[in-house]
mmCIF file of C-alpha atoms in Angstrom:
data_model
loop_
_atom_site.group_PDB
_atom_site.id
_atom_site.type_symbol
_atom_site.label_atom_id
_atom_site.label_comp_id
_atom_site.label_asym_id
_atom_site.label_seq_id
_atom_site.Cartn_x
_atom_site.Cartn_y
_atom_site.Cartn_z
ATOM 1 C CA MET P 1 97.168 94.753 151.688
ATOM 2 C CA SER P 2 95.361 97.150 153.985
ATOM 3 C CA GLN P 3 92.539 96.016 156.216
ATOM 4 C CA ALA P 4 90.555 99.061 155.091
ATOM 5 C CA GLN P 5 90.597 97.879 151.489
ATOM 6 C CA GLU P 6 89.671 94.370 152.502
ATOM 7 C CA LYS P 7 86.673 95.575 154.476
ATOM 8 C CA ARG P 8 85.105 97.060 151.365
ATOM 9 C CA ARG P 9 84.084 93.686 150.071
ATOM 10 C CA PRO P 10 83.517 91.349 153.014
ATOM 11 C CA GLY P 11 84.650 87.798 152.584
ATOM 12 C CA ARG P 12 87.290 88.667 149.973
ATOM 13 C CA ARG P 13 90.723 87.290 150.839
ATOM 14 C CA PRO P 14 93.943 88.584 149.311
ATOM 15 C CA GLY P 15 95.428 86.474 146.542
ATOM 16 C CA THR P 16 92.737 83.839 146.223
ATOM 17 C CA ALA P 17 92.526 81.877 143.011
ATOM 18 C CA ASP P 18 90.275 84.396 141.321
ATOM 19 C CA THR P 19 91.773 87.626 142.688
ATOM 20 C CA ARG P 20 94.098 87.872 139.711
ATOM 21 C CA GLY P 21 91.194 87.337 137.324
ATOM 22 C CA GLU P 22 89.108 89.928 139.115
ATOM 23 C CA ILE P 23 91.908 92.472 138.868
ATOM 24 C CA LEU P 24 92.140 91.801 135.131
ATOM 25 C CA ALA P 25 88.378 92.160 134.661
ATOM 26 C CA ALA P 26 88.522 95.441 136.588
ATOM 27 C CA ALA P 27 91.492 96.548 134.460
ATOM 28 C CA ARG P 28 89.597 95.878 131.217
ATOM 29 C CA ARG P 29 86.733 98.058 132.434
ATOM 30 C CA ILE P 30 89.076 100.862 133.548
ATOM 31 C CA PHE P 31 91.204 100.829 130.377
ATOM 32 C CA ALA P 32 88.088 100.861 128.175
ATOM 33 C CA GLU P 33 86.597 103.727 130.174
ATOM 34 C CA LYS P 34 89.662 105.931 130.721
ATOM 35 C CA GLY P 35 92.111 104.873 128.036
ATOM 36 C CA PHE P 36 95.639 103.706 128.796
ATOM 37 C CA ASP P 37 97.177 107.054 129.795
ATOM 38 C CA LYS P 38 94.582 108.074 132.376
ATOM 39 C CA ALA P 39 94.144 104.621 133.897
ATOM 40 C CA THR P 40 96.130 104.073 137.114
ATOM 41 C CA ILE P 41 97.066 101.029 139.159
ATOM 42 C CA ARG P 42 95.343 102.725 142.084
ATOM 43 C CA GLY P 43 92.122 103.124 140.055
ATOM 44 C CA ILE P 44 92.239 99.525 138.865
ATOM 45 C CA ALA P 45 92.816 98.314 142.445
ATOM 46 C CA ARG P 46 89.857 100.392 143.628
ATOM 47 C CA GLU P 47 87.638 98.939 140.888
ATOM 48 C CA ALA P 48 88.718 95.418 141.906
ATOM 49 C CA ALA P 49 88.448 96.275 145.639
ATOM 50 C CA VAL P 50 92.004 95.152 146.351
ATOM 51 C CA ASP P 51 95.112 96.902 147.622
ATOM 52 C CA PRO P 52 97.223 98.582 144.887
ATOM 53 C CA ALA P 53 100.242 96.670 146.246
ATOM 54 C CA LEU P 54 98.562 93.456 145.153
ATOM 55 C CA VAL P 55 98.213 94.749 141.579
ATOM 56 C CA HIS P 56 101.912 95.682 141.632
ATOM 57 C CA HIS P 57 102.724 92.280 143.059
ATOM 58 C CA TYR P 58 100.924 90.414 140.276
ATOM 59 C CA PHE P 59 101.695 92.629 137.291
ATOM 60 C CA ASP P 60 104.632 94.863 138.141
ATOM 61 C CA SER P 61 103.433 97.894 136.132
ATOM 62 C CA LYS P 62 100.402 99.438 134.431
ATOM 63 C CA GLU P 63 101.804 98.120 131.159
ATOM 64 C CA GLY P 64 102.028 94.663 132.693
ATOM 65 C CA VAL P 65 98.364 94.876 133.720
ATOM 66 C CA PHE P 66 97.375 95.913 130.194
ATOM 67 C CA VAL P 67 99.373 93.095 128.581
ATOM 68 C CA ALA P 68 97.768 90.527 130.914
ATOM 69 C CA ALA P 69 94.264 92.043 130.630
ATOM 70 C CA MET P 70 94.391 91.939 126.812
ATOM 71 C CA GLN P 71 96.230 88.573 126.828
ATOM 72 C CA LEU P 72 98.931 90.012 124.592
ATOM 73 C CA PRO P 73 101.577 87.443 123.666
ATOM 74 C CA VAL P 74 104.505 89.654 124.676
ATOM 75 C CA ASP P 75 105.151 92.586 126.993
ATOM 76 C CA PRO P 76 106.631 95.410 124.884
ATOM 77 C CA GLY P 77 108.320 96.720 128.029
ATOM 78 C CA LYS P 78 110.398 93.545 128.077
ATOM 79 C CA VAL P 79 111.024 92.723 124.423
ATOM 80 C CA ILE P 80 111.572 96.178 122.961
ATOM 81 C CA PRO P 81 114.643 97.052 125.063
ATOM 82 C CA ALA P 82 116.159 93.704 124.050
ATOM 83 C CA ILE P 83 115.454 94.355 120.358
ATOM 84 C CA LEU P 84 116.833 97.893 120.507
ATOM 85 C CA SER P 85 120.002 97.053 122.391
ATOM 86 C CA GLY P 86 121.591 94.926 119.624
ATOM 87 C CA PRO P 87 123.488 96.192 116.548
ATOM 88 C CA ARG P 88 121.626 99.177 115.108
ATOM 89 C CA ASP P 89 121.982 98.098 111.483
ATOM 90 C CA GLN P 90 120.069 94.884 112.261
ATOM 91 C CA ILE P 91 117.142 96.396 114.196
ATOM 92 C CA GLY P 92 114.818 96.278 111.180
ATOM 93 C CA ARG P 93 115.452 92.560 110.830
ATOM 94 C CA ARG P 94 115.082 91.867 114.553
ATOM 95 C CA LEU P 95 111.791 93.810 114.734
ATOM 96 C CA ALA P 96 110.374 92.135 111.610
ATOM 97 C CA THR P 97 111.475 88.711 112.881
ATOM 98 C CA LEU P 98 109.903 89.281 116.300
ATOM 99 C CA ILE P 99 106.555 90.465 114.927
ATOM 100 C CA LEU P 100 106.312 87.788 112.237
ATOM 101 C CA THR P 101 107.397 85.012 114.596
ATOM 102 C CA ILE P 102 104.893 85.941 117.294
ATOM 103 C CA THR P 103 102.014 86.361 114.852
ATOM 104 C CA SER P 104 102.816 83.064 113.108
ATOM 105 C CA ASP P 105 101.426 81.304 116.181
ATOM 106 C CA ALA P 106 97.618 81.308 115.923
ATOM 107 C CA GLN P 107 97.094 81.238 119.673
ATOM 108 C CA ALA P 108 99.459 84.154 120.267
ATOM 109 C CA ARG P 109 97.986 86.049 117.319
ATOM 110 C CA GLU P 110 94.320 85.794 118.300
ATOM 111 C CA PRO P 111 94.283 88.342 121.168
ATOM 112 C CA VAL P 112 96.164 90.859 119.003
ATOM 113 C CA MET P 113 93.626 90.352 116.209
ATOM 114 C CA ALA P 114 90.762 90.668 118.687
ATOM 115 C CA LEU P 115 92.201 93.993 119.834
ATOM 116 C CA MET P 116 92.491 95.214 116.242
ATOM 117 C CA ARG P 117 88.920 94.114 115.458
ATOM 118 C CA THR P 118 87.728 96.055 118.484
ATOM 119 C CA ALA P 119 89.740 99.087 117.402
ATOM 120 C CA MET P 120 88.037 99.034 113.993
ATOM 121 C CA THR P 121 84.542 99.092 115.420
ATOM 122 C CA ASN P 122 84.702 100.801 118.804
ATOM 123 C CA GLU P 123 85.787 104.417 119.214
ATOM 124 C CA GLN P 124 86.409 104.043 122.957
ATOM 125 C CA ALA P 125 88.675 101.049 122.458
ATOM 126 C CA VAL P 126 90.648 102.975 119.845
ATOM 127 C CA THR P 127 91.806 105.506 122.435
ATOM 128 C CA MET P 128 93.074 102.783 124.746
ATOM 129 C CA ILE P 129 94.855 100.980 121.910
ATOM 130 C CA ARG P 130 96.338 104.170 120.442
ATOM 131 C CA GLU P 131 97.683 105.261 123.821
ATOM 132 C CA PHE P 132 99.149 101.849 124.587
ATOM 133 C CA ILE P 133 100.857 101.557 121.186
ATOM 134 C CA THR P 134 102.210 105.098 121.543
ATOM 135 C CA ARG P 135 103.540 104.786 125.112
ATOM 136 C CA ALA P 136 104.564 101.147 125.254
ATOM 137 C CA VAL P 137 105.891 100.652 121.744
ATOM 138 C CA LEU P 138 106.451 103.679 119.522
ATOM 139 C CA SER P 139 107.627 106.416 121.900
ATOM 140 C CA ARG P 140 109.954 103.961 123.601
ATOM 141 C CA ALA P 141 111.506 102.925 120.297
ATOM 142 C CA ALA P 142 111.647 106.460 118.875
ATOM 143 C CA ASP P 143 113.264 107.841 122.060
ATOM 144 C CA THR P 144 115.803 105.037 122.431
ATOM 145 C CA LEU P 145 116.828 105.156 118.782
ATOM 146 C CA GLY P 146 116.528 108.903 118.248
ATOM 147 C CA VAL P 147 114.186 108.271 115.304
ATOM 148 C CA PRO P 148 111.403 110.806 114.520
ATOM 149 C CA PRO P 149 108.038 109.403 115.716
ATOM 150 C CA LEU P 150 106.536 109.756 112.223
ATOM 151 C CA ARG P 151 109.148 107.354 110.853
ATOM 152 C CA MET P 152 108.555 104.820 113.657
ATOM 153 C CA GLU P 153 104.847 105.003 112.831
ATOM 154 C CA ALA P 154 105.525 104.320 109.146
ATOM 155 C CA ALA P 155 107.591 101.258 110.140
ATOM 156 C CA PHE P 156 104.827 100.114 112.476
ATOM 157 C CA ALA P 157 102.226 100.668 109.727
ATOM 158 C CA GLN P 158 104.277 98.478 107.377
ATOM 159 C CA MET P 159 104.415 95.612 109.870
ATOM 160 C CA PHE P 160 100.751 96.030 110.812
ATOM 161 C CA GLY P 161 99.730 95.989 107.138
ATOM 162 C CA ILE P 162 101.771 92.857 106.472
ATOM 163 C CA VAL P 163 100.218 91.001 109.416
ATOM 164 C CA MET P 164 96.701 92.047 108.375
ATOM 165 C CA MET P 165 97.190 91.058 104.732
ATOM 166 C CA ARG P 166 98.864 87.766 105.675
ATOM 167 C CA TYR P 167 96.468 86.598 108.376
ATOM 168 C CA ILE P 168 93.155 88.439 107.957
ATOM 169 C CA VAL P 169 92.761 89.251 104.262
ATOM 170 C CA LYS P 170 94.996 86.266 103.378
ATOM 171 C CA LEU P 171 96.371 87.695 100.150
ATOM 172 C CA GLU P 172 98.334 85.174 98.147
ATOM 173 C CA PRO P 173 101.260 84.602 97.812
ATOM 174 C CA LEU P 174 101.822 86.570 101.049
ATOM 175 C CA ALA P 175 99.641 84.331 103.228
ATOM 176 C CA SER P 176 101.494 81.148 102.230
ATOM 177 C CA ALA P 177 105.008 82.590 101.950
ATOM 178 C CA GLU P 178 107.702 81.239 104.250
ATOM 179 C CA ILE P 179 108.274 83.526 107.204
ATOM 180 C CA ASP P 180 111.931 84.065 106.168
ATOM 181 C CA GLU P 181 110.863 85.325 102.760
ATOM 182 C CA VAL P 182 108.505 87.842 104.355
ATOM 183 C CA ILE P 183 111.226 88.968 106.776
ATOM 184 C CA ASP P 184 113.656 89.451 103.873
ATOM 185 C CA LEU P 185 110.995 91.521 102.103
ATOM 186 C CA VAL P 186 110.096 93.937 104.902
ATOM 187 C CA ALA P 187 113.167 94.117 107.162
ATOM 188 C CA PRO P 188 114.977 96.546 104.789
ATOM 189 C CA THR P 189 111.906 98.809 104.804
ATOM 190 C CA VAL P 190 111.798 98.953 108.605
ATOM 191 C CA GLN P 191 115.559 99.516 108.699
ATOM 192 C CA ARG P 192 115.328 102.423 106.214
ATOM 193 C CA TYR P 193 112.712 104.170 108.348
ATOM 194 C CA ILE P 194 115.034 103.814 111.337
ATOM 195 C CA ASP P 195 118.101 104.953 109.410
ATOM 196 C CA GLY P 196 116.263 107.936 107.948
ATOM 197 C CA ASP P 197 117.099 106.986 104.335
ATOM 198 C CA MET V 1 65.732 93.770 77.966
ATOM 199 C CA SER V 2 63.868 90.622 76.952
ATOM 200 C CA GLN V 3 60.184 90.186 77.493
ATOM 201 C CA ALA V 4 60.900 86.802 79.075
ATOM 202 C CA GLN V 5 63.000 88.441 81.809
ATOM 203 C CA GLU V 6 60.384 91.082 82.387
ATOM 204 C CA LYS V 7 57.683 88.490 82.867
ATOM 205 C CA ARG V 8 59.468 87.019 85.880
ATOM 206 C CA ARG V 9 58.431 89.910 88.051
ATOM 207 C CA PRO V 10 55.192 91.375 86.800
ATOM 208 C CA GLY V 11 54.932 95.125 86.894
ATOM 209 C CA ARG V 12 58.706 95.697 86.767
ATOM 210 C CA ARG V 13 59.745 98.084 84.002
ATOM 211 C CA PRO V 14 63.277 98.350 82.637
ATOM 212 C CA GLY V 15 65.327 101.240 83.928
ATOM 213 C CA THR V 16 62.925 102.685 86.470
ATOM 214 C CA ALA V 17 64.321 104.924 89.165
ATOM 215 C CA ASP V 18 65.042 102.071 91.529
ATOM 216 C CA THR V 19 66.228 99.452 89.023
ATOM 217 C CA ARG V 20 69.819 100.546 89.482
ATOM 218 C CA GLY V 21 69.460 100.339 93.254
ATOM 219 C CA GLU V 22 67.870 96.904 93.002
ATOM 220 C CA ILE V 23 70.734 95.654 90.850
ATOM 221 C CA LEU V 24 73.209 96.936 93.441
ATOM 222 C CA ALA V 25 71.336 95.288 96.305
ATOM 223 C CA ALA V 26 71.304 92.026 94.333
ATOM 224 C CA ALA V 27 75.026 92.448 93.609
ATOM 225 C CA ARG V 28 75.831 92.864 97.304
ATOM 226 C CA ARG V 29 74.024 89.615 98.077
ATOM 227 C CA ILE V 30 75.728 87.730 95.229
ATOM 228 C CA PHE V 31 79.248 89.059 96.010
ATOM 229 C CA ALA V 32 78.845 88.212 99.706
ATOM 230 C CA GLU V 33 77.600 84.726 98.878
ATOM 231 C CA LYS V 34 79.931 83.750 96.023
ATOM 232 C CA GLY V 35 82.925 86.050 96.419
ATOM 233 C CA PHE V 36 84.158 88.306 93.618
ATOM 234 C CA ASP V 37 85.658 85.649 91.322
ATOM 235 C CA LYS V 38 82.630 83.350 91.143
ATOM 236 C CA ALA V 39 80.045 86.125 90.905
ATOM 237 C CA THR V 40 78.860 86.851 87.354
ATOM 238 C CA ILE V 41 76.910 89.669 85.752
ATOM 239 C CA ARG V 42 74.440 87.018 84.596
ATOM 240 C CA GLY V 43 73.984 85.788 88.180
ATOM 241 C CA ILE V 44 73.543 89.314 89.510
ATOM 242 C CA ALA V 45 70.994 90.068 86.773
ATOM 243 C CA ARG V 46 69.108 86.881 87.654
ATOM 244 C CA GLU V 47 69.072 87.832 91.345
ATOM 245 C CA ALA V 48 67.738 91.300 90.427
ATOM 246 C CA ALA V 49 65.311 89.832 87.859
ATOM 247 C CA VAL V 50 66.619 92.056 85.066
ATOM 248 C CA ASP V 51 68.317 91.408 81.753
ATOM 249 C CA PRO V 52 72.132 91.086 81.966
ATOM 250 C CA ALA V 53 72.392 93.732 79.249
ATOM 251 C CA LEU V 54 70.911 96.235 81.669
ATOM 252 C CA VAL V 55 73.631 95.481 84.234
ATOM 253 C CA HIS V 56 76.248 95.967 81.499
ATOM 254 C CA HIS V 57 74.520 99.171 80.460
ATOM 255 C CA TYR V 58 74.620 100.648 83.950
ATOM 256 C CA PHE V 59 77.983 99.370 85.200
ATOM 257 C CA ASP V 60 80.047 98.274 82.200
ATOM 258 C CA SER V 61 81.799 95.367 83.981
ATOM 259 C CA LYS V 62 81.661 93.092 87.035
ATOM 260 C CA GLU V 63 84.309 95.332 88.590
ATOM 261 C CA GLY V 64 82.115 98.341 87.898
ATOM 262 C CA VAL V 65 79.199 96.633 89.648
ATOM 263 C CA PHE V 66 81.396 95.866 92.666
ATOM 264 C CA VAL V 67 82.720 99.439 92.869
ATOM 265 C CA ALA V 68 79.173 100.833 92.747
ATOM 266 C CA ALA V 69 77.732 98.208 95.118
ATOM 267 C CA MET V 70 80.418 98.926 97.743
ATOM 268 C CA GLN V 71 80.307 102.686 96.997
ATOM 269 C CA LEU V 72 84.064 102.720 96.468
ATOM 270 C CA PRO V 73 85.407 106.201 95.708
ATOM 271 C CA VAL V 74 87.354 105.083 92.619
ATOM 272 C CA ASP V 75 87.214 102.270 90.094
ATOM 273 C CA PRO V 76 90.635 100.570 90.108
ATOM 274 C CA GLY V 77 90.014 99.497 86.532
ATOM 275 C CA LYS V 78 90.075 103.162 85.536
ATOM 276 C CA VAL V 79 92.684 104.731 87.822
ATOM 277 C CA ILE V 80 95.327 101.990 87.920
ATOM 278 C CA PRO V 81 96.103 101.999 84.188
ATOM 279 C CA ALA V 82 96.513 105.803 84.387
ATOM 280 C CA ILE V 83 98.863 105.511 87.378
ATOM 281 C CA LEU V 84 100.924 102.767 85.779
ATOM 282 C CA SER V 85 101.276 104.419 82.384
ATOM 283 C CA GLY V 86 103.405 107.390 83.570
ATOM 284 C CA PRO V 87 107.177 107.388 84.238
ATOM 285 C CA ARG V 88 108.120 104.195 86.065
ATOM 286 C CA ASP V 89 110.445 105.882 88.554
ATOM 287 C CA GLN V 90 107.538 107.993 89.833
ATOM 288 C CA ILE V 91 104.928 105.231 90.233
ATOM 289 C CA GLY V 92 105.518 104.962 93.997
ATOM 290 C CA ARG V 93 104.776 108.647 94.386
ATOM 291 C CA ARG V 94 101.719 108.553 92.114
ATOM 292 C CA LEU V 95 100.267 105.539 93.956
ATOM 293 C CA ALA V 96 100.921 107.034 97.406
ATOM 294 C CA THR V 97 99.472 110.373 96.295
ATOM 295 C CA LEU V 98 96.340 108.742 94.863
ATOM 296 C CA ILE V 99 95.644 106.631 97.958
ATOM 297 C CA LEU V 100 96.357 109.423 100.446
ATOM 298 C CA THR V 101 94.382 111.997 98.472
ATOM 299 C CA ILE V 102 91.301 109.784 98.146
ATOM 300 C CA THR V 103 91.353 108.718 101.797
ATOM 301 C CA SER V 104 91.843 112.315 103.005
ATOM 302 C CA ASP V 105 88.194 112.929 102.071
ATOM 303 C CA ALA V 106 86.010 111.565 104.888
ATOM 304 C CA GLN V 107 83.066 110.844 102.616
ATOM 305 C CA ALA V 108 85.190 108.964 100.103
ATOM 306 C CA ARG V 109 87.019 107.128 102.895
ATOM 307 C CA GLU V 110 83.975 105.845 104.774
ATOM 308 C CA PRO V 111 82.890 103.070 102.377
ATOM 309 C CA VAL V 112 86.497 101.802 102.213
ATOM 310 C CA MET V 113 86.668 101.762 106.013
ATOM 311 C CA ALA V 114 83.287 100.019 106.197
ATOM 312 C CA LEU V 115 84.615 97.337 103.876
ATOM 313 C CA MET V 116 87.742 96.885 105.998
ATOM 314 C CA ARG V 117 85.652 96.694 109.187
ATOM 315 C CA THR V 118 83.539 94.003 107.581
ATOM 316 C CA ALA V 119 86.645 92.142 106.469
ATOM 317 C CA MET V 120 87.945 92.115 110.045
ATOM 318 C CA THR V 121 84.814 90.540 111.448
ATOM 319 C CA ASN V 122 83.201 88.513 108.687
ATOM 320 C CA GLU V 123 84.920 85.527 107.098
ATOM 321 C CA GLN V 124 82.578 85.503 104.087
ATOM 322 C CA ALA V 125 83.231 89.155 103.325
ATOM 323 C CA VAL V 126 86.982 88.531 103.497
ATOM 324 C CA THR V 127 86.833 86.226 100.480
ATOM 325 C CA MET V 128 85.015 88.817 98.402
ATOM 326 C CA ILE V 129 87.420 91.580 99.443
ATOM 327 C CA ARG V 130 90.533 89.443 98.943
ATOM 328 C CA GLU V 131 89.428 88.404 95.475
ATOM 329 C CA PHE V 132 88.562 91.953 94.461
ATOM 330 C CA ILE V 133 91.869 93.386 95.719
ATOM 331 C CA THR V 134 93.774 90.591 93.997
ATOM 332 C CA ARG V 135 92.008 90.792 90.594
ATOM 333 C CA ALA V 136 91.210 94.487 90.357
ATOM 334 C CA VAL V 137 94.291 95.996 92.000
ATOM 335 C CA LEU V 138 97.295 93.774 92.705
ATOM 336 C CA SER V 139 97.389 91.327 89.773
ATOM 337 C CA ARG V 140 96.750 94.172 87.361
ATOM 338 C CA ALA V 141 99.622 96.217 88.790
ATOM 339 C CA ALA V 142 101.994 93.260 89.139
ATOM 340 C CA ASP V 143 101.308 92.091 85.562
ATOM 341 C CA THR V 144 101.599 95.528 83.991
ATOM 342 C CA LEU V 145 104.806 96.388 85.830
ATOM 343 C CA GLY V 146 106.361 92.924 85.841
ATOM 344 C CA VAL V 147 106.715 93.097 89.631
ATOM 345 C CA PRO V 148 106.461 89.879 91.699
ATOM 346 C CA PRO V 149 103.009 89.731 93.383
ATOM 347 C CA LEU V 150 104.625 89.396 96.838
ATOM 348 C CA ARG V 151 106.296 92.785 96.395
ATOM 349 C CA MET V 152 103.068 94.430 95.199
ATOM 350 C CA GLU V 153 101.390 93.028 98.325
ATOM 351 C CA ALA V 154 104.110 94.486 100.576
ATOM 352 C CA ALA V 155 103.578 97.899 98.932
ATOM 353 C CA PHE V 156 99.824 97.555 99.355
ATOM 354 C CA ALA V 157 100.310 96.521 103.006
ATOM 355 C CA GLN V 158 102.394 99.656 103.590
ATOM 356 C CA MET V 159 99.693 101.930 102.203
ATOM 357 C CA PHE V 160 96.921 100.038 103.992
ATOM 358 C CA GLY V 161 98.809 100.286 107.293
ATOM 359 C CA ILE V 162 99.382 104.010 106.847
ATOM 360 C CA VAL V 163 95.696 104.676 106.141
ATOM 361 C CA MET V 164 94.622 102.578 109.134
ATOM 362 C CA MET V 165 97.081 104.239 111.535
ATOM 363 C CA ARG V 166 96.249 107.726 110.231
ATOM 364 C CA TYR V 167 92.455 107.484 110.160
ATOM 365 C CA ILE V 168 91.374 104.636 112.454
ATOM 366 C CA VAL V 169 93.981 104.334 115.208
ATOM 367 C CA LYS V 170 94.874 108.025 114.758
ATOM 368 C CA LEU V 171 98.487 107.740 115.843
ATOM 369 C CA GLU V 172 100.161 111.103 116.299
ATOM 370 C CA PRO V 173 101.995 112.757 114.616
ATOM 371 C CA LEU V 174 100.836 110.643 111.631
ATOM 372 C CA ALA V 175 97.146 111.551 111.963
ATOM 373 C CA SER V 176 97.834 115.303 111.873
ATOM 374 C CA ALA V 177 100.731 115.325 109.421
ATOM 375 C CA GLU V 178 100.330 117.189 106.146
ATOM 376 C CA ILE V 179 99.484 114.838 103.308
ATOM 377 C CA ASP V 180 102.670 115.859 101.440
ATOM 378 C CA GLU V 181 104.822 114.843 104.396
ATOM 379 C CA VAL V 182 103.187 111.414 104.482
ATOM 380 C CA ILE V 183 103.621 111.011 100.724
ATOM 381 C CA ASP V 184 107.321 111.931 101.025
ATOM 382 C CA LEU V 185 107.639 109.325 103.771
ATOM 383 C CA VAL V 186 106.050 106.340 102.045
ATOM 384 C CA ALA V 187 106.459 106.965 98.304
ATOM 385 C CA PRO V 188 110.118 105.785 98.348
ATOM 386 C CA THR V 189 109.043 102.560 100.098
ATOM 387 C CA VAL V 190 106.395 101.793 97.472
ATOM 388 C CA GLN V 191 108.886 102.661 94.711
ATOM 389 C CA ARG V 192 111.531 100.310 96.174
ATOM 390 C CA TYR V 193 109.085 97.404 96.196
ATOM 391 C CA ILE V 194 108.325 98.114 92.542
ATOM 392 C CA ASP V 195 111.986 98.512 91.614
ATOM 393 C CA GLY V 196 112.945 95.318 93.456
ATOM 394 C CA ASP V 197 115.617 97.055 95.579
#
């Protein structure tokens, strides 16, 4: 951390208990204002009046900052490579299992739902969410698998729709179905989009 | 219209220019309060201080009142039987075409989006929306086609997810794709849920 940065806000010490929280608050402002693509670690550090190295130290990457700032239950940068690296003919099942397992936990689900609620009602937030989904999730999967982006988006739309209908609209029997039954139902759909059938 | 009903609110005449609008305002209050299933034409008429026959006259059915009150672009009670009555192996395509054609018109789409926004943020509205989707759309389709309700819900979730990602989140290339390309992409998925593959 540079002395110059520190001097901007007198009394601030690097890495105090609330430095991490202040970086995240700054990140939420920057992401909302600039979107995900145009936000930078440097810009977030400036907003929080800390050295960019400290942001890197805490969160590793811009994606890591976003995941922490939005309290997302998983970092796509970590789980997606793991999902994609297994047998290709089981990717649909692994993706469906991951998404349905994470969202089955109410505490893990809530921040994702909060983000979707915001997206529905706030045009600025939509840009940030669209760019994050595109960069961190869909482009990564489409590139790694060699699947056309439109097909990855259809697969994503299927999983998104299932989560919304299960947990927000609470359609029955979907809302009360065992998670394995839901996985069996949608995994073949996701797999077909990946296979190009 | 009975004289007794008329006497409740002196000066009100049957079928004046704003009677229809007053019935719809009353319907919105009743649907929000009681949900779709427990709302009745009689209860809506009472709330609007008109004779139930007048509500029937204007809107035909409780579903018709809901469609008008929420300004929905189509009445599922009219379009679904038409969709389901054609060749069974083309139902996926007809459903996908209907939903994507209706939602491609911004004016027709807006009330549907408004309803979904409300559902995301208002627990009371969710009940009304869930009950309407279940009675007016999904149960009708599942019963007519002999498809398990869970599969109809997965098909509905696919179409819902596509509309959300195309028009709200605006994922590219999905948002800019030609409607025919999107239909080609999702119609086989909807058809497979119906066929039980």
